[in-house]
Short mmCIF file of C-alpha atoms and ligand atoms in Angstrom, two decimals:
data_model
loop_
_atom_site.label_atom_id
_atom_site.label_comp_id
_atom_site.label_asym_id
_atom_site.label_seq_id
_atom_site.Cartn_x
_atom_site.Cartn_y
_atom_site.Cartn_z
CA MET Y 1 0.17 0.11 0.17
CA THR Y 2 1.44 3.51 -1.15
CA PRO Y 3 1.26 5.65 2.42
CA SER Y 4 -0.22 9.24 1.55
CA LEU Y 5 2.42 11.62 1.56
CA ALA Y 6 1.96 15.16 2.94
CA PRO Y 7 2.20 18.55 0.91
CA ALA Y 8 5.56 19.36 -0.44
CA PRO Y 9 7.11 21.65 2.42
CA ALA Y 10 8.43 25.14 1.48
CA PRO Y 11 11.64 24.46 0.93
CA LEU Y 12 13.85 25.61 4.38
CA ASP Y 13 15.78 28.78 4.45
CA VAL Y 14 19.54 28.67 5.30
CA ALA Y 15 18.48 31.07 8.25
CA LEU Y 16 17.01 28.01 10.43
CA LEU Y 17 20.13 27.25 10.73
CA ASP Y 18 21.34 30.58 13.33
CA THR Y 19 18.24 29.45 15.35
CA ILE Y 20 16.84 26.58 18.28
CA SER Y 21 14.84 24.54 19.17
CA LEU Y 22 14.73 23.97 22.62
CA TYR Y 23 14.02 20.87 24.71
CA ILE Y 24 13.12 20.38 28.78
CA HIS Y 25 13.69 17.28 29.97
CA ILE Y 26 11.14 16.13 33.10
CA PRO Y 27 12.07 12.68 34.29
CA PHE Y 28 9.22 12.41 37.13
CA CYS Y 29 6.87 9.20 36.94
CA HIS Y 30 4.59 7.57 39.33
CA LYS Y 31 6.04 4.30 37.74
CA LYS Y 32 7.87 3.38 35.38
CA CYS Y 33 6.70 1.34 32.12
CA HIS Y 34 7.68 -2.06 31.73
CA TYR Y 35 9.39 -1.26 28.07
CA CYS Y 36 11.06 1.99 29.04
CA ASP Y 37 14.96 2.97 29.60
CA PHE Y 38 14.00 6.26 28.75
CA ASN Y 39 16.07 8.79 31.14
CA SER Y 40 12.58 8.88 34.13
CA TYR Y 41 12.36 7.96 37.67
CA ALA Y 42 10.35 6.98 39.97
CA GLY Y 43 10.10 8.62 43.69
CA LEU Y 44 11.62 10.75 42.60
CA LEU Y 45 8.91 13.94 43.14
CA GLY Y 46 10.39 15.12 45.85
CA TRP Y 47 12.86 16.80 44.20
CA ARG Y 48 10.18 18.78 41.80
CA THR Y 49 11.44 22.24 43.20
CA LYS Y 50 15.39 21.93 42.85
CA TYR Y 51 14.86 20.60 39.75
CA VAL Y 52 12.46 23.43 38.58
CA ARG Y 53 15.04 25.91 39.51
CA ALA Y 54 17.77 24.06 38.51
CA LEU Y 55 16.37 23.77 35.26
CA VAL Y 56 15.35 27.93 34.89
CA ARG Y 57 19.41 28.61 35.72
CA GLU Y 58 20.55 26.00 32.90
CA ILE Y 59 18.11 27.80 30.31
CA SER Y 60 19.39 31.07 31.10
CA LEU Y 61 22.93 30.31 30.98
CA ALA Y 62 22.62 28.67 27.62
CA GLY Y 63 20.64 31.99 26.60
CA GLN Y 64 23.66 33.07 27.75
CA ALA Y 65 25.93 31.42 25.42
CA ALA Y 66 23.58 30.84 23.16
CA ARG Y 67 23.75 34.31 22.13
CA MET Y 68 24.08 35.82 18.49
CA PRO Y 69 27.86 37.00 17.37
CA ASP Y 70 25.78 40.44 18.06
CA GLY Y 71 24.44 40.16 21.14
CA ALA Y 72 21.39 39.80 21.10
CA ARG Y 73 19.47 36.54 22.36
CA ARG Y 74 18.77 33.53 19.67
CA ARG Y 75 16.60 32.91 18.56
CA CYS Y 76 13.38 29.98 19.77
CA ARG Y 77 10.95 28.43 17.15
CA THR Y 78 9.59 25.44 18.96
CA ILE Y 79 9.87 24.84 23.04
CA PHE Y 80 9.20 21.07 23.98
CA PHE Y 81 8.80 19.08 27.51
CA GLY Y 82 9.48 15.71 27.42
CA GLY Y 83 9.93 13.24 29.69
CA GLY Y 84 9.46 11.26 31.66
CA THR Y 85 5.88 12.97 32.55
CA PRO Y 86 6.19 16.43 32.23
CA SER Y 87 2.25 16.53 33.06
CA LEU Y 88 3.35 15.79 36.82
CA LEU Y 89 4.51 19.52 37.48
CA LYS Y 90 2.12 21.92 38.23
CA ALA Y 91 1.22 24.90 35.85
CA SER Y 92 2.98 27.51 37.56
CA GLU Y 93 6.20 25.84 37.24
CA ILE Y 94 5.62 24.86 33.93
CA ALA Y 95 4.65 29.40 33.98
CA ALA Y 96 8.24 29.55 35.60
CA ILE Y 97 10.23 27.32 32.80
CA LEU Y 98 8.64 29.60 30.12
CA GLN Y 99 9.00 33.14 31.41
CA ALA Y 100 12.83 32.18 32.27
CA ALA Y 101 12.73 30.54 28.14
CA GLN Y 102 11.70 33.80 27.31
CA ALA Y 103 14.41 36.07 28.56
CA ALA Y 104 16.65 33.53 28.01
CA PHE Y 105 15.76 33.61 23.99
CA ALA Y 106 13.84 35.25 21.26
CA VAL Y 107 10.89 32.94 21.64
CA ASP Y 108 8.64 32.99 18.32
CA ALA Y 109 5.35 34.88 19.09
CA ASP Y 110 3.24 32.01 17.63
CA ALA Y 111 6.53 29.39 19.01
CA GLU Y 112 4.92 25.87 18.60
CA ILE Y 113 4.98 24.76 22.78
CA THR Y 114 4.53 20.78 23.88
CA LEU Y 115 3.96 19.68 27.16
CA GLU Y 116 4.33 15.43 27.12
CA ALA Y 117 1.20 14.42 28.98
CA ASN Y 118 0.03 11.05 30.53
CA PRO Y 119 -3.83 10.28 30.85
CA GLY Y 120 -3.26 9.34 34.11
CA THR Y 121 -1.50 12.68 35.53
CA LEU Y 122 -3.27 14.86 34.08
CA GLU Y 123 -5.24 16.99 36.06
CA TYR Y 124 -8.48 18.43 33.92
CA HIS Y 125 -9.10 21.24 35.74
CA HIS Y 126 -5.90 22.53 35.62
CA LEU Y 127 -5.95 22.02 31.93
CA GLY Y 128 -7.01 25.70 31.16
CA GLU Y 129 -4.38 27.18 33.42
CA LEU Y 130 -1.12 24.63 31.78
CA ARG Y 131 -3.01 26.26 28.01
CA ALA Y 132 -2.71 29.39 29.44
CA THR Y 133 0.73 29.25 30.52
CA GLY Y 134 1.58 29.19 26.75
CA VAL Y 135 1.55 25.32 26.17
CA ASN Y 136 -0.37 25.27 22.87
CA ARG Y 137 0.24 21.41 22.08
CA LEU Y 138 -0.75 18.74 23.85
CA SER Y 139 1.58 15.62 22.76
CA MET Y 140 -0.55 12.71 24.85
CA GLY Y 141 0.64 8.80 25.80
CA ALA Y 142 -2.14 6.87 24.88
CA GLN Y 143 -0.14 3.56 23.81
CA SER Y 144 -3.19 0.87 23.15
CA PHE Y 145 -6.87 1.15 24.51
CA ASP Y 146 -6.30 -2.61 24.95
CA ALA Y 147 -7.38 -1.75 29.15
CA ASP Y 148 -4.41 -5.88 29.19
CA LEU Y 149 -2.37 -4.43 27.14
CA LEU Y 150 -2.17 -1.19 29.49
CA ARG Y 151 -1.49 -3.70 32.35
CA TRP Y 152 0.84 -5.80 30.96
CA MET Y 153 3.26 -2.14 29.61
CA GLY Y 154 2.50 -1.11 33.53
CA ARG Y 155 1.18 2.10 32.29
CA ILE Y 156 -0.95 3.76 35.19
CA HIS Y 157 -4.03 4.90 33.20
CA SER Y 158 -6.77 3.56 31.68
CA ALA Y 159 -8.72 3.17 27.99
CA GLU Y 160 -11.56 5.57 29.93
CA GLU Y 161 -9.15 7.77 31.57
CA ILE Y 162 -7.85 8.92 27.71
CA VAL Y 163 -11.02 9.56 26.58
CA THR Y 164 -11.84 11.90 29.45
CA ALA Y 165 -8.09 13.55 28.73
CA VAL Y 166 -8.70 14.27 24.88
CA HIS Y 167 -11.77 15.12 26.20
CA ALA Y 168 -10.79 18.00 28.74
CA ALA Y 169 -8.06 19.32 27.23
CA ARG Y 170 -10.50 20.39 24.06
CA GLN Y 171 -12.23 21.94 25.93
CA ALA Y 172 -9.74 23.84 27.92
CA GLY Y 173 -8.94 25.25 24.01
CA PHE Y 174 -6.24 22.91 23.14
CA THR Y 175 -6.26 22.70 19.68
CA ASN Y 176 -3.03 20.63 18.50
CA LEU Y 177 -3.27 16.70 20.06
CA ASN Y 178 -1.00 14.72 19.13
CA LEU Y 179 -1.38 10.68 21.26
CA ASP Y 180 1.41 8.00 20.53
CA PHE Y 181 0.90 4.50 20.64
CA ILE Y 182 3.04 1.37 21.05
CA PHE Y 183 1.89 -1.75 18.56
CA ALA Y 184 3.64 -5.04 17.66
CA LEU Y 185 3.35 -5.94 21.22
CA PRO Y 186 3.90 -9.79 22.32
CA ASP Y 187 0.00 -11.81 21.54
CA GLN Y 188 -0.93 -8.15 20.42
CA THR Y 189 -3.75 -9.68 17.73
CA LEU Y 190 -4.02 -7.45 14.87
CA ALA Y 191 -8.27 -7.57 16.23
CA GLN Y 192 -6.70 -4.98 19.32
CA TRP Y 193 -4.36 -2.90 16.85
CA THR Y 194 -6.95 -2.27 15.13
CA ASP Y 195 -9.43 -1.16 17.69
CA THR Y 196 -7.00 0.97 18.83
CA LEU Y 197 -6.40 2.47 15.79
CA ASP Y 198 -10.17 3.13 15.53
CA ARG Y 199 -11.08 4.49 19.07
CA ALA Y 200 -8.18 6.19 18.67
CA LEU Y 201 -9.65 8.08 15.51
CA ALA Y 202 -13.03 8.49 17.41
CA LEU Y 203 -10.90 11.04 19.20
CA ALA Y 204 -9.93 12.45 15.72
CA PRO Y 205 -6.35 13.85 16.76
CA ASP Y 206 -4.49 16.10 14.75
CA HIS Y 207 -1.83 13.96 15.10
CA LEU Y 208 -0.73 10.50 15.92
CA SER Y 209 2.75 8.81 16.57
CA LEU Y 210 2.94 5.69 15.82
CA TYR Y 211 6.13 3.26 17.69
CA SER Y 212 6.58 -0.96 17.36
CA LEU Y 213 7.54 -1.84 20.76
CA ILE Y 214 11.40 -2.17 21.08
CA VAL Y 215 13.00 -4.67 23.40
CA GLU Y 216 15.50 -1.73 25.21
CA PRO Y 217 18.23 -3.32 27.76
CA GLU Y 218 17.98 -2.95 31.52
CA THR Y 219 14.24 -2.46 31.54
CA PRO Y 220 12.38 -5.44 32.84
CA LEU Y 221 10.46 -6.82 29.14
CA PHE Y 222 14.56 -6.84 28.76
CA ASP Y 223 14.74 -9.10 31.52
CA TRP Y 224 11.37 -11.34 30.32
CA VAL Y 225 12.53 -12.20 26.94
CA GLU Y 226 15.88 -13.29 28.21
CA ALA Y 227 14.46 -15.73 30.89
CA GLY Y 228 11.77 -16.67 27.72
CA THR Y 229 8.54 -16.34 28.99
CA VAL Y 230 7.86 -12.87 26.72
CA ASN Y 231 8.15 -13.96 23.26
CA PRO Y 232 8.19 -10.64 20.81
CA ALA Y 233 6.16 -9.87 18.18
CA SER Y 234 7.44 -11.32 14.58
CA ASP Y 235 8.75 -8.92 11.74
CA ASP Y 236 5.82 -10.23 10.24
CA ALA Y 237 2.74 -9.17 12.52
CA ALA Y 238 4.41 -5.75 13.01
CA ALA Y 239 5.20 -5.29 8.96
CA ASP Y 240 0.78 -6.25 8.62
CA MET Y 241 0.27 -3.50 11.70
CA TYR Y 242 1.71 -0.91 10.11
CA LEU Y 243 0.70 -2.14 7.20
CA LEU Y 244 -2.98 -1.22 8.33
CA ALA Y 245 -2.16 1.62 9.76
CA GLN Y 246 -1.53 3.38 7.63
CA ALA Y 247 -4.30 2.44 5.11
CA ARG Y 248 -6.81 3.38 8.27
CA LEU Y 249 -4.79 6.65 8.73
CA ALA Y 250 -5.22 6.95 4.94
CA GLN Y 251 -8.65 6.69 4.69
CA ALA Y 252 -8.74 9.06 7.93
CA GLY Y 253 -7.38 11.61 5.88
CA TYR Y 254 -4.00 11.46 8.33
CA ALA Y 255 -1.05 12.79 6.09
CA GLN Y 256 2.16 10.67 6.61
CA TYR Y 257 4.78 12.36 6.45
CA GLU Y 258 7.79 10.49 8.61
CA ILE Y 259 7.77 6.96 8.83
CA SER Y 260 6.12 6.53 12.43
CA ASN Y 261 4.28 10.04 12.36
CA TRP Y 262 1.29 11.56 10.58
CA ALA Y 263 -0.73 14.47 10.53
CA ARG Y 264 -3.35 16.31 9.59
CA ALA Y 265 -3.39 19.17 7.37
CA GLY Y 266 -0.57 21.75 9.54
CA HIS Y 267 -0.29 20.15 12.16
CA GLN Y 268 2.95 18.10 11.63
CA CYS Y 269 5.05 18.20 14.18
CA ASN Y 270 7.45 20.95 14.65
CA HIS Y 271 9.97 20.61 16.98
CA ASN Y 272 10.79 16.76 15.78
CA LEU Y 273 11.21 18.13 12.37
CA THR Y 274 14.06 20.47 13.60
CA TYR Y 275 15.78 16.78 14.63
CA TRP Y 276 14.45 15.84 10.78
CA HIS Y 277 16.11 18.41 9.11
CA ASN Y 278 19.29 18.33 10.93
CA LEU Y 279 19.12 21.48 12.59
CA PRO Y 280 20.35 22.66 15.50
CA TYR Y 281 18.52 22.37 19.26
CA ILE Y 282 19.51 22.38 22.94
CA GLY Y 283 18.34 20.03 25.26
CA VAL Y 284 17.80 21.38 28.75
CA GLY Y 285 17.81 19.07 32.25
CA ALA Y 286 19.12 15.84 33.86
CA GLY Y 287 20.49 13.56 30.42
CA ALA Y 288 19.14 16.58 28.02
CA HIS Y 289 20.68 15.98 24.66
CA SER Y 290 21.98 18.91 22.66
CA SER Y 291 23.00 19.25 18.87
CA PHE Y 292 24.44 23.11 18.82
CA ALA Y 293 27.63 24.73 17.25
CA GLY Y 294 28.77 21.80 15.86
CA ARG Y 295 29.40 19.93 18.69
CA ARG Y 296 26.94 17.25 20.14
CA PHE Y 297 26.47 17.03 23.22
CA ALA Y 298 24.25 15.62 26.84
CA ALA Y 299 23.69 16.58 29.99
CA VAL Y 300 24.43 14.08 33.22
CA ARG Y 301 21.85 11.81 33.88
CA PRO Y 302 20.89 11.46 37.87
CA VAL Y 303 18.08 13.86 38.46
CA ALA Y 304 20.64 14.40 41.75
CA GLY Y 305 24.00 15.07 40.20
CA TYR Y 306 22.31 18.09 37.62
CA VAL Y 307 20.75 19.22 40.49
CA ALA Y 308 23.95 19.10 41.94
CA ALA Y 309 26.40 21.25 38.95
CA LEU Y 310 23.69 22.98 38.10
CA GLY Y 311 24.34 24.49 42.24
CA GLY Y 312 27.64 24.86 41.84
CA ASP Y 313 29.52 27.79 39.51
CA TRP Y 314 29.61 26.57 36.62
CA GLU Y 315 29.07 28.91 33.49
CA PRO Y 316 28.92 28.33 29.63
CA THR Y 317 30.70 30.58 27.55
CA ALA Y 318 30.75 31.32 23.91
CA THR Y 319 33.68 28.46 23.89
CA THR Y 320 32.92 26.29 26.44
CA PHE Y 321 29.49 25.76 26.13
CA GLY Y 322 28.51 21.92 25.05
CA THR Y 323 32.29 21.51 26.44
CA VAL Y 324 32.44 18.21 29.15
CA GLY Y 325 32.37 20.11 32.73
CA GLY Y 326 28.88 20.90 34.49
CA PRO Y 327 26.85 19.50 33.78
CA VAL Y 328 27.79 18.13 30.46
CA THR Y 329 28.91 14.83 30.27
CA ASP Y 330 29.25 14.24 26.66
CA SER Y 331 30.35 16.13 24.10
CA GLU Y 332 31.74 15.36 20.39
CA THR Y 333 32.28 17.52 17.48
CA VAL Y 334 30.78 16.82 14.60
CA ASP Y 335 32.52 17.33 11.65
CA ASP Y 336 31.11 18.40 8.21
CA ALA Y 337 30.92 14.84 6.56
CA THR Y 338 29.27 13.20 9.90
CA ALA Y 339 26.83 16.02 9.84
CA MET Y 340 26.49 15.75 5.89
CA SER Y 341 25.85 11.83 6.63
CA GLN Y 342 23.54 12.49 9.66
CA THR Y 343 21.34 15.46 7.29
CA ALA Y 344 21.18 12.45 5.10
CA ILE Y 345 19.70 9.95 7.01
CA LEU Y 346 16.90 11.86 9.20
CA ALA Y 347 15.71 13.66 6.25
CA LEU Y 348 15.35 10.08 4.17
CA ARG Y 349 12.97 8.93 7.59
CA LEU Y 350 10.72 11.78 6.00
CA ASN Y 351 7.84 11.19 3.00
CA ALA Y 352 9.22 14.71 1.97
CA GLY Y 353 12.77 13.70 2.01
CA LEU Y 354 15.99 15.22 1.93
CA ASP Y 355 15.54 19.40 0.89
CA LEU Y 356 18.55 19.36 -1.31
CA ASP Y 357 19.08 23.15 -2.16
CA HIS Y 358 19.29 23.50 1.26
CA PHE Y 359 22.13 20.89 1.27
CA ALA Y 360 23.89 22.79 -1.18
CA ARG Y 361 23.20 25.96 0.46
CA ARG Y 362 24.31 24.46 3.94
CA PHE Y 363 27.52 22.96 3.37
CA GLY Y 364 28.88 24.75 0.07
CA VAL Y 365 28.52 21.01 -2.00
CA THR Y 366 26.24 19.46 -4.02
CA PHE Y 367 24.37 16.25 -2.07
CA ALA Y 368 25.50 14.63 -5.76
CA ALA Y 369 29.25 15.54 -6.17
CA THR Y 370 29.21 14.51 -2.04
CA PHE Y 371 27.80 10.37 -2.12
CA GLY Y 372 28.71 10.58 -5.47
CA ALA Y 373 28.61 6.46 -7.13
CA ARG Y 374 26.82 6.02 -4.26
CA LEU Y 375 24.39 7.93 -5.09
CA THR Y 376 23.30 7.02 -8.39
CA ASP Y 377 23.74 2.82 -7.62
CA LEU Y 378 20.43 3.62 -4.76
CA VAL Y 379 18.91 5.33 -8.00
CA ALA Y 380 19.04 3.21 -10.22
CA GLY Y 381 18.16 0.17 -8.00
CA GLY Y 382 15.01 2.21 -7.19
CA PHE Y 383 15.24 2.73 -3.78
CA VAL Y 384 15.53 6.40 -3.70
CA GLU Y 385 14.44 9.12 -6.81
CA TYR Y 386 13.88 12.63 -7.20
CA VAL Y 387 11.45 14.60 -7.26
CA GLY Y 388 9.65 18.64 -7.68
CA ASP Y 389 12.05 21.41 -8.92
CA ALA Y 390 14.25 24.61 -9.18
CA GLU Y 391 10.97 26.72 -8.05
CA THR Y 392 8.72 23.60 -5.74
CA GLY Y 393 12.40 22.82 -4.85
CA ARG Y 394 14.34 19.27 -5.18
CA ARG Y 395 14.71 16.86 -3.46
CA LEU Y 396 15.80 13.10 -2.96
CA ARG Y 397 12.86 11.23 -1.04
CA LEU Y 398 13.30 6.92 0.06
CA THR Y 399 10.94 4.96 -2.89
CA GLU Y 400 8.63 2.46 -1.79
CA ARG Y 401 11.47 -0.40 -2.13
CA GLY Y 402 13.68 1.61 -0.06
CA ARG Y 403 11.48 2.10 2.47
CA LEU Y 404 11.13 -2.06 2.69
CA VAL Y 405 14.98 -1.66 3.18
CA GLY Y 406 15.62 1.96 4.78
CA ASN Y 407 18.41 0.67 7.20
CA GLU Y 408 20.84 -0.48 4.53
CA VAL Y 409 19.97 2.38 2.42
CA PHE Y 410 21.18 5.00 5.05
CA GLU Y 411 24.20 3.00 5.77
CA ARG Y 412 25.10 3.63 2.12
CA PHE Y 413 25.32 7.81 3.56
CA LEU Y 414 27.28 7.01 5.74
S1 SF4 O 501 5.80 7.34 31.85
FE1 SF4 O 501 6.80 7.47 29.67
S2 SF4 O 501 8.90 8.48 30.36
FE2 SF4 O 501 7.69 6.77 32.17
S3 SF4 O 501 8.54 5.16 32.51
FE3 SF4 O 501 6.14 5.18 30.84
S4 SF4 O 501 7.14 5.08 28.62
FE4 SF4 O 501 9.07 5.59 30.54
#
């Protein structure tokens, strides 16, 4: 089945390289889900006040270090509260963090500001307050509508709470709403997946993210699989569920724009597009990753270590930002060859593909000249194709054939 294609996006402006997206990590959860390897912790909510204070300080320092050469604040196009469970914070705490972001960066007046929410933690009567802070997009981890599968995953919410949360969010004025689901769960049937998709579509979300279950090390799920008490779904079962989702979502008017993401017109996630376009982003909070000024770096993962580092006298400057020290534990310089490979691989996840003119302006060399014979072979083999023209923007994207062996195609660009 041919996936529906999102409308061709506008060509990317090189000026976007001077902007950032801001990711804010909230590492608290009521309970760890059995499959989750994110940097999130149960039982640490007592750290919340100190953690918010540390975040506010880090945002202010990051804003200073990321100033433009003329001293102006750097433009910030999107903000994303991820986790963990950001919906465990009070609206007043979200407001304080956003104020810090606005003081540190030149945040667009119409910036997309997303908050990830667990339907089991939303205080419905506070959703209006949350909307009033400036958060204008909610992303809910729904995961399934099947009560047994929700229990098996260790989720803290019921199927009914997903419905209540969506209705409450709409009533509070959220007009941009995403629902996340996981498929290819052990013993999940096509009928269960169909039912989940139908119930999700009945709620008319603006965006849907569908991920197949991955067995990550250091999770209870990994131990169960190792012990042989759980059998992961087969690749065939996962492919059947993926194809079913593609068909049903296309029928319901959602355009697929990335391997795992679908949206109604005008509701693609701009924050995640920053990652897929390999544009700069700054992550703040425990374990958060950044890609900025030719470096990739990550902050210390433990909550206590992060709070302690920000309580000290660490102060990044334009030249030390992203180097190891302070809350940063890991930092690497990204050379042009690596940046070109990453840009190609990330953009090929998008249905629209890679913007070739932007690539040439960004790196000062054409994509064809960079990848030469490897690219010619992939085009001749029918794995990638050129679309668009000089006026609409020329692009390179995976063909249907290329999608089936996406990882092998990506490897050719390494
Ligand atoms: S709620 Fe999200 S971040 Fe927290 S444990 Fe579950 S999957 Fe992980």
